């Protein structure tokens, strides 16, 4: 594509999360920054797609639409083959998270991109926020003293029918192909990826080992009530409590515990709070967030560096690999689970989840290790 040209965008997977990409592409089209040339989904569009041609399948769109940028918001197990096709057709790719179902396939895709001279941006939108850099600057500037540990805390609600919305939902594999859906690797993957970014872990070798304690309340193969402790190569740890079985949705966060205080990054809000020991109130700041699609267009047109290049997601993919190759999640005994019907529809609630999740982060130990009754 010539420098200063207007990139031709195609989006595959326009329902579900992909609808947000269509809105963003149309915004960029309105600014004259890009053109939404094509969309692809097995289901016809239900919202405006501008003047885009409509394809029934991503592969056909990639082959026929002569695109500079392809957005892939399709199910996890389609990511690598479709991204490969898009790169080989000469397009840059915005690939939804998790980018690949294994470290080996992530490396393979990176190699395809290198050979094609094209780039892959991964849809971890919280990593497009300058809040992550702000937290790292605060830590480097000594705002909370030496770092003791990192945390990732997410307690969300998902209705029972979330797990039946698509054939791949809640699956560890589908027809023998790894899918690796589940709390750690999909809905709360942003918490894991953001904690790793705050801790400066990008490559697989930045992680020394991973202890997983994966549980499930729903009738699924994947995890919905999960804890993990990631030990980094420098010895520090990130403890995560990530669950879709809370009674109410709480705002998820990444924490940095220091010798003289704590930083909390509310990563969906781009808000950072610094709580210094001895001070009664946190200092709160809000930070701008860049659009990952706009950044990819700037990269395609003017070689601006990517915010979330594929290679920077290797540490996250190492965690995903541990989930993929680890034991199946254990079922939580019925006595610890309530079936609730409220505004959030019918959903399963694990008793005292929030209490035990907070302990996981505070004690840097899994649900089992802190003694959560539902993990016995
Ligand atoms: N970044 C985020 O915050 C975020 C949030 C939710 C989901 N996601 C990711 O987005 C991706 C999609 O998730 P979802 O929950 O929207 O899934 P979904 O199953 O609800 O929607 C996927 C869409 O892709 C379509 N599709 C499937 N195969 C296709 C193909 N070969 N060609 C064209 N269209 C095809 C389906 O018809 C469907 O409309 C996943 O990777 C998921 O992890 C990201």
Short mmCIF file of N, CA and C in Angstrom, two decimals, residues 104-219:
data_model
loop_
_atom_site.label_atom_id
_atom_site.label_comp_id
_atom_site.label_asym_id
_atom_site.label_seq_id
_atom_site.Cartn_x
_atom_site.Cartn_y
_atom_site.Cartn_z
N UNK A 104 3.34 -22.95 19.92
CA UNK A 104 3.92 -23.38 18.65
C UNK A 104 3.23 -22.67 17.49
N UNK A 105 1.89 -22.58 17.57
CA UNK A 105 1.15 -21.93 16.48
C UNK A 105 1.37 -20.41 16.48
N UNK A 106 1.59 -19.84 17.66
CA UNK A 106 1.90 -18.40 17.72
C UNK A 106 3.22 -18.14 16.98
N UNK A 107 4.22 -19.00 17.24
CA UNK A 107 5.53 -18.84 16.60
C UNK A 107 5.40 -19.02 15.09
N UNK A 108 4.57 -20.01 14.70
CA UNK A 108 4.36 -20.28 13.28
C UNK A 108 3.73 -19.06 12.59
N UNK A 109 2.76 -18.46 13.25
CA UNK A 109 2.09 -17.28 12.67
C UNK A 109 3.04 -16.10 12.58
N UNK A 110 3.88 -15.95 13.58
CA UNK A 110 4.87 -14.87 13.57
C UNK A 110 5.80 -15.03 12.37
N UNK A 111 6.15 -16.27 12.09
CA UNK A 111 7.03 -16.56 10.96
C UNK A 111 6.32 -16.26 9.62
N UNK A 112 5.05 -16.62 9.54
CA UNK A 112 4.27 -16.32 8.32
C UNK A 112 4.24 -14.81 8.10
N UNK A 113 4.02 -14.05 9.18
CA UNK A 113 3.95 -12.58 9.07
C UNK A 113 5.30 -12.03 8.62
N UNK A 114 6.36 -12.56 9.20
CA UNK A 114 7.71 -12.08 8.85
C UNK A 114 7.98 -12.32 7.36
N UNK A 115 7.64 -13.53 6.90
CA UNK A 115 7.87 -13.86 5.49
C UNK A 115 7.03 -12.98 4.57
N UNK A 116 5.80 -12.68 5.00
CA UNK A 116 4.89 -11.87 4.16
C UNK A 116 5.21 -10.38 4.26
N UNK A 117 6.03 -10.00 5.23
CA UNK A 117 6.31 -8.58 5.42
C UNK A 117 5.09 -7.82 5.92
N UNK A 118 4.23 -8.51 6.65
CA UNK A 118 3.02 -7.89 7.20
C UNK A 118 2.99 -8.10 8.71
N UNK A 119 2.08 -7.39 9.40
CA UNK A 119 2.08 -7.41 10.86
C UNK A 119 0.74 -7.88 11.42
N UNK A 120 0.83 -8.39 12.65
CA UNK A 120 -0.38 -8.80 13.37
C UNK A 120 -0.45 -8.01 14.67
N UNK A 121 -1.57 -7.34 14.85
CA UNK A 121 -1.88 -6.67 16.11
C UNK A 121 -2.89 -7.56 16.84
N UNK A 122 -2.71 -7.78 18.12
CA UNK A 122 -3.62 -8.66 18.87
C UNK A 122 -4.60 -7.81 19.68
N UNK A 123 -5.87 -8.24 19.68
CA UNK A 123 -6.96 -7.43 20.24
C UNK A 123 -7.05 -7.36 21.76
N UNK A 124 -5.90 -7.21 22.41
CA UNK A 124 -5.93 -6.93 23.86
C UNK A 124 -6.04 -5.41 24.02
N UNK A 125 -7.28 -4.90 24.02
CA UNK A 125 -7.44 -3.44 23.94
C UNK A 125 -6.91 -2.72 25.18
N UNK A 126 -6.85 -3.41 26.32
CA UNK A 126 -6.33 -2.73 27.52
C UNK A 126 -4.84 -2.41 27.35
N UNK A 127 -4.17 -3.12 26.44
CA UNK A 127 -2.74 -2.83 26.22
C UNK A 127 -2.56 -1.64 25.28
N UNK A 128 -3.66 -1.13 24.75
CA UNK A 128 -3.62 0.11 23.98
C UNK A 128 -3.77 1.32 24.88
N UNK A 129 -3.90 1.09 26.17
CA UNK A 129 -4.09 2.18 27.12
C UNK A 129 -2.75 2.65 27.66
N UNK A 130 -2.60 3.97 27.78
CA UNK A 130 -1.35 4.45 28.36
C UNK A 130 -1.33 4.25 29.87
N UNK A 131 -2.43 3.71 30.44
CA UNK A 131 -2.44 3.40 31.87
C UNK A 131 -1.37 2.36 32.23
N UNK A 132 -1.14 1.43 31.28
CA UNK A 132 -0.14 0.37 31.57
C UNK A 132 1.25 1.01 31.74
N UNK A 133 1.61 1.90 30.81
CA UNK A 133 2.90 2.59 30.91
C UNK A 133 2.95 3.47 32.15
N UNK A 134 1.81 4.07 32.50
CA UNK A 134 1.77 4.94 33.68
C UNK A 134 2.07 4.13 34.95
N UNK A 135 1.52 2.91 35.02
CA UNK A 135 1.78 2.08 36.20
C UNK A 135 3.26 1.69 36.25
N UNK A 136 3.80 1.34 35.10
CA UNK A 136 5.22 0.96 35.07
C UNK A 136 6.11 2.14 35.45
N UNK A 137 5.73 3.34 35.01
CA UNK A 137 6.50 4.54 35.37
C UNK A 137 6.42 4.80 36.88
N UNK A 138 5.21 4.62 37.44
CA UNK A 138 5.06 4.83 38.89
C UNK A 138 5.96 3.87 39.67
N UNK A 139 5.94 2.61 39.24
CA UNK A 139 6.76 1.60 39.93
C UNK A 139 8.24 1.97 39.80
N UNK A 140 8.65 2.29 38.56
CA UNK A 140 10.07 2.62 38.32
C UNK A 140 10.48 3.86 39.11
N UNK A 141 9.53 4.77 39.33
CA UNK A 141 9.82 6.00 40.07
C UNK A 141 9.76 5.81 41.57
N UNK A 142 9.51 4.60 42.03
CA UNK A 142 9.56 4.32 43.47
C UNK A 142 8.29 4.69 44.22
N UNK A 143 7.16 4.87 43.51
CA UNK A 143 5.92 5.33 44.17
C UNK A 143 5.45 4.40 45.28
N UNK A 144 5.73 3.12 45.17
CA UNK A 144 5.26 2.17 46.20
C UNK A 144 6.42 1.31 46.73
N UNK A 145 7.63 1.76 46.51
CA UNK A 145 8.79 0.99 46.97
C UNK A 145 9.01 -0.24 46.11
N UNK A 146 9.85 -1.14 46.59
CA UNK A 146 10.16 -2.34 45.79
C UNK A 146 8.91 -3.19 45.62
N UNK A 147 8.75 -3.77 44.44
CA UNK A 147 7.56 -4.59 44.16
C UNK A 147 7.67 -5.93 44.88
N UNK A 148 6.57 -6.26 45.58
CA UNK A 148 6.51 -7.59 46.23
C UNK A 148 5.82 -8.60 45.33
N UNK A 149 4.71 -8.18 44.71
CA UNK A 149 3.92 -9.13 43.92
C UNK A 149 2.91 -8.39 43.05
N UNK A 150 2.42 -9.12 42.05
CA UNK A 150 1.37 -8.60 41.17
C UNK A 150 0.10 -9.43 41.33
N UNK A 151 -1.03 -8.83 41.00
CA UNK A 151 -2.29 -9.58 41.08
C UNK A 151 -3.17 -9.30 39.88
N UNK A 152 -4.06 -10.23 39.60
CA UNK A 152 -5.09 -10.05 38.56
C UNK A 152 -6.39 -10.58 39.17
N UNK A 153 -7.35 -9.68 39.30
CA UNK A 153 -8.59 -10.05 40.00
C UNK A 153 -9.79 -9.74 39.12
N UNK A 154 -10.57 -10.76 38.83
CA UNK A 154 -11.77 -10.55 38.01
C UNK A 154 -12.87 -11.48 38.48
N UNK A 155 -13.97 -10.91 38.97
CA UNK A 155 -15.11 -11.74 39.39
C UNK A 155 -16.33 -11.24 38.64
N UNK A 156 -16.71 -11.99 37.65
CA UNK A 156 -17.77 -11.60 36.72
C UNK A 156 -18.93 -12.59 36.77
N UNK A 157 -19.98 -12.20 36.05
CA UNK A 157 -21.19 -13.03 35.95
C UNK A 157 -21.36 -13.42 34.47
N UNK A 158 -21.63 -14.66 34.21
CA UNK A 158 -22.00 -15.05 32.84
C UNK A 158 -23.26 -15.91 32.94
N UNK A 159 -24.31 -15.56 32.18
CA UNK A 159 -25.53 -16.37 32.24
C UNK A 159 -25.27 -17.78 31.73
N UNK A 160 -26.11 -18.71 32.16
CA UNK A 160 -25.94 -20.10 31.74
C UNK A 160 -25.93 -20.20 30.21
N UNK A 161 -26.75 -19.36 29.53
CA UNK A 161 -26.81 -19.51 28.07
C UNK A 161 -25.60 -18.87 27.35
N UNK A 162 -24.72 -18.17 28.08
CA UNK A 162 -23.46 -17.72 27.47
C UNK A 162 -22.70 -18.93 26.95
N UNK A 163 -22.81 -20.03 27.69
CA UNK A 163 -22.03 -21.22 27.35
C UNK A 163 -22.66 -22.06 26.26
N UNK A 164 -23.86 -21.67 25.81
CA UNK A 164 -24.49 -22.44 24.73
C UNK A 164 -24.67 -21.56 23.48
N UNK A 165 -24.10 -20.30 23.51
CA UNK A 165 -24.35 -19.38 22.40
C UNK A 165 -23.67 -19.83 21.11
N UNK A 166 -22.54 -20.56 21.23
CA UNK A 166 -21.81 -21.02 20.05
C UNK A 166 -21.26 -22.41 20.35
N UNK A 167 -20.98 -23.14 19.28
CA UNK A 167 -20.50 -24.52 19.46
C UNK A 167 -19.17 -24.56 20.22
N UNK A 168 -18.38 -23.49 20.11
CA UNK A 168 -17.03 -23.51 20.71
C UNK A 168 -17.02 -22.98 22.15
N UNK A 169 -18.14 -22.40 22.60
CA UNK A 169 -18.15 -21.77 23.93
C UNK A 169 -17.94 -22.81 25.02
N UNK A 170 -17.02 -22.53 25.92
CA UNK A 170 -16.79 -23.41 27.06
C UNK A 170 -16.07 -24.70 26.71
N UNK A 171 -15.51 -24.76 25.50
CA UNK A 171 -14.86 -26.00 25.07
C UNK A 171 -13.35 -25.89 25.23
N UNK A 172 -12.72 -27.00 25.54
CA UNK A 172 -11.25 -27.06 25.52
C UNK A 172 -10.77 -27.45 24.13
N UNK A 173 -11.60 -28.22 23.44
CA UNK A 173 -11.31 -28.52 22.04
C UNK A 173 -12.62 -28.83 21.32
N UNK A 174 -12.57 -28.73 20.00
CA UNK A 174 -13.76 -28.97 19.20
C UNK A 174 -13.32 -29.80 18.01
N UNK A 175 -13.90 -30.96 17.85
CA UNK A 175 -13.52 -31.87 16.75
C UNK A 175 -12.01 -32.10 16.72
N UNK A 176 -11.42 -32.26 17.89
CA UNK A 176 -9.99 -32.56 17.96
C UNK A 176 -9.07 -31.35 17.81
N UNK A 177 -9.65 -30.15 17.59
CA UNK A 177 -8.83 -28.93 17.43
C UNK A 177 -8.89 -28.15 18.73
N UNK A 178 -7.73 -27.67 19.26
CA UNK A 178 -7.78 -26.92 20.51
C UNK A 178 -8.57 -25.62 20.37
N UNK A 179 -9.41 -25.34 21.35
CA UNK A 179 -10.20 -24.11 21.38
C UNK A 179 -9.73 -23.26 22.57
N UNK A 180 -9.56 -23.91 23.72
CA UNK A 180 -9.05 -23.26 24.94
C UNK A 180 -9.88 -22.04 25.33
N UNK A 181 -11.21 -22.21 25.31
CA UNK A 181 -12.07 -21.17 25.87
C UNK A 181 -12.03 -21.34 27.39
N UNK A 182 -12.50 -20.38 28.15
CA UNK A 182 -12.48 -20.48 29.61
C UNK A 182 -12.09 -19.16 30.22
N UNK A 183 -12.30 -19.02 31.53
CA UNK A 183 -12.13 -17.72 32.20
C UNK A 183 -10.73 -17.14 32.02
N UNK A 184 -9.70 -17.98 32.17
CA UNK A 184 -8.32 -17.47 32.13
C UNK A 184 -7.92 -17.04 30.72
N UNK A 185 -8.37 -17.80 29.73
CA UNK A 185 -7.85 -17.57 28.38
C UNK A 185 -8.79 -16.79 27.49
N UNK A 186 -10.05 -16.59 27.93
CA UNK A 186 -10.93 -15.80 27.07
C UNK A 186 -11.53 -14.59 27.80
N UNK A 187 -12.67 -14.72 28.52
CA UNK A 187 -13.27 -13.47 29.02
C UNK A 187 -12.35 -12.66 29.92
N UNK A 188 -11.56 -13.32 30.75
CA UNK A 188 -10.68 -12.56 31.65
C UNK A 188 -9.21 -12.64 31.21
N UNK A 189 -9.01 -13.00 29.94
CA UNK A 189 -7.65 -13.02 29.38
C UNK A 189 -7.00 -11.65 29.49
N UNK A 190 -7.83 -10.58 29.40
CA UNK A 190 -7.27 -9.22 29.48
C UNK A 190 -6.60 -8.99 30.84
N UNK A 191 -7.16 -9.59 31.88
CA UNK A 191 -6.56 -9.41 33.22
C UNK A 191 -5.18 -10.06 33.24
N UNK A 192 -5.08 -11.25 32.65
CA UNK A 192 -3.79 -11.96 32.62
C UNK A 192 -2.79 -11.18 31.77
N UNK A 193 -3.23 -10.80 30.56
CA UNK A 193 -2.32 -10.11 29.64
C UNK A 193 -1.87 -8.76 30.21
N UNK A 194 -2.79 -8.06 30.88
CA UNK A 194 -2.44 -6.74 31.42
C UNK A 194 -1.50 -6.89 32.61
N UNK A 195 -1.73 -7.89 33.44
CA UNK A 195 -0.82 -8.11 34.57
C UNK A 195 0.58 -8.45 34.06
N UNK A 196 0.65 -9.29 33.03
CA UNK A 196 1.97 -9.64 32.45
C UNK A 196 2.64 -8.40 31.88
N UNK A 197 1.86 -7.54 31.20
CA UNK A 197 2.44 -6.33 30.62
C UNK A 197 2.94 -5.39 31.71
N UNK A 198 2.17 -5.24 32.77
CA UNK A 198 2.58 -4.37 33.88
C UNK A 198 3.88 -4.90 34.50
N UNK A 199 3.98 -6.23 34.57
CA UNK A 199 5.19 -6.84 35.16
C UNK A 199 6.35 -6.88 34.16
N UNK A 200 6.09 -6.48 32.92
CA UNK A 200 7.15 -6.45 31.90
C UNK A 200 7.43 -7.80 31.29
N UNK A 201 6.51 -8.75 31.41
CA UNK A 201 6.71 -10.09 30.83
C UNK A 201 6.09 -10.14 29.44
N UNK A 202 6.92 -10.33 28.42
CA UNK A 202 6.45 -10.38 27.03
C UNK A 202 6.73 -11.73 26.39
N UNK A 203 7.92 -12.28 26.66
CA UNK A 203 8.29 -13.52 25.98
C UNK A 203 7.94 -14.72 26.84
N UNK A 204 7.92 -15.90 26.20
CA UNK A 204 7.63 -17.13 26.96
C UNK A 204 8.69 -17.34 28.04
N UNK A 205 9.93 -16.94 27.75
CA UNK A 205 11.01 -17.16 28.72
C UNK A 205 10.96 -16.18 29.90
N UNK A 206 10.11 -15.19 29.82
CA UNK A 206 9.94 -14.29 30.97
C UNK A 206 9.18 -14.98 32.10
N UNK A 207 8.62 -16.16 31.80
CA UNK A 207 7.87 -16.93 32.81
C UNK A 207 8.69 -18.17 33.18
N UNK A 208 8.87 -18.38 34.51
CA UNK A 208 9.61 -19.57 34.95
C UNK A 208 8.67 -20.76 35.10
N UNK A 209 7.54 -20.56 35.79
CA UNK A 209 6.56 -21.64 35.87
C UNK A 209 5.17 -21.11 36.21
N UNK A 210 4.18 -21.99 36.02
CA UNK A 210 2.78 -21.59 36.19
C UNK A 210 2.06 -22.67 36.99
N UNK A 211 1.44 -22.25 38.09
CA UNK A 211 0.63 -23.19 38.88
C UNK A 211 -0.83 -22.85 38.62
N UNK A 212 -1.59 -23.83 38.19
CA UNK A 212 -2.99 -23.60 37.85
C UNK A 212 -3.90 -24.35 38.80
N UNK A 213 -5.02 -23.74 39.12
CA UNK A 213 -6.06 -24.43 39.89
C UNK A 213 -7.37 -24.05 39.21
N UNK A 214 -7.78 -24.87 38.26
CA UNK A 214 -8.92 -24.54 37.39
C UNK A 214 -10.15 -25.35 37.81
N UNK A 215 -11.24 -24.64 37.99
CA UNK A 215 -12.47 -25.26 38.47
C UNK A 215 -13.62 -24.85 37.55
N UNK A 216 -14.73 -25.56 37.67
CA UNK A 216 -15.91 -25.16 36.88
C UNK A 216 -17.18 -25.47 37.66
N UNK A 217 -18.10 -24.52 37.61
CA UNK A 217 -19.42 -24.74 38.20
C UNK A 217 -20.41 -25.09 37.11
N UNK A 218 -20.24 -24.45 35.94
CA UNK A 218 -21.15 -24.71 34.82
C UNK A 218 -20.87 -26.07 34.19
N UNK A 219 -21.84 -26.51 33.40
CA UNK A 219 -21.73 -27.81 32.76
C UNK A 219 -20.95 -27.65 31.44
#
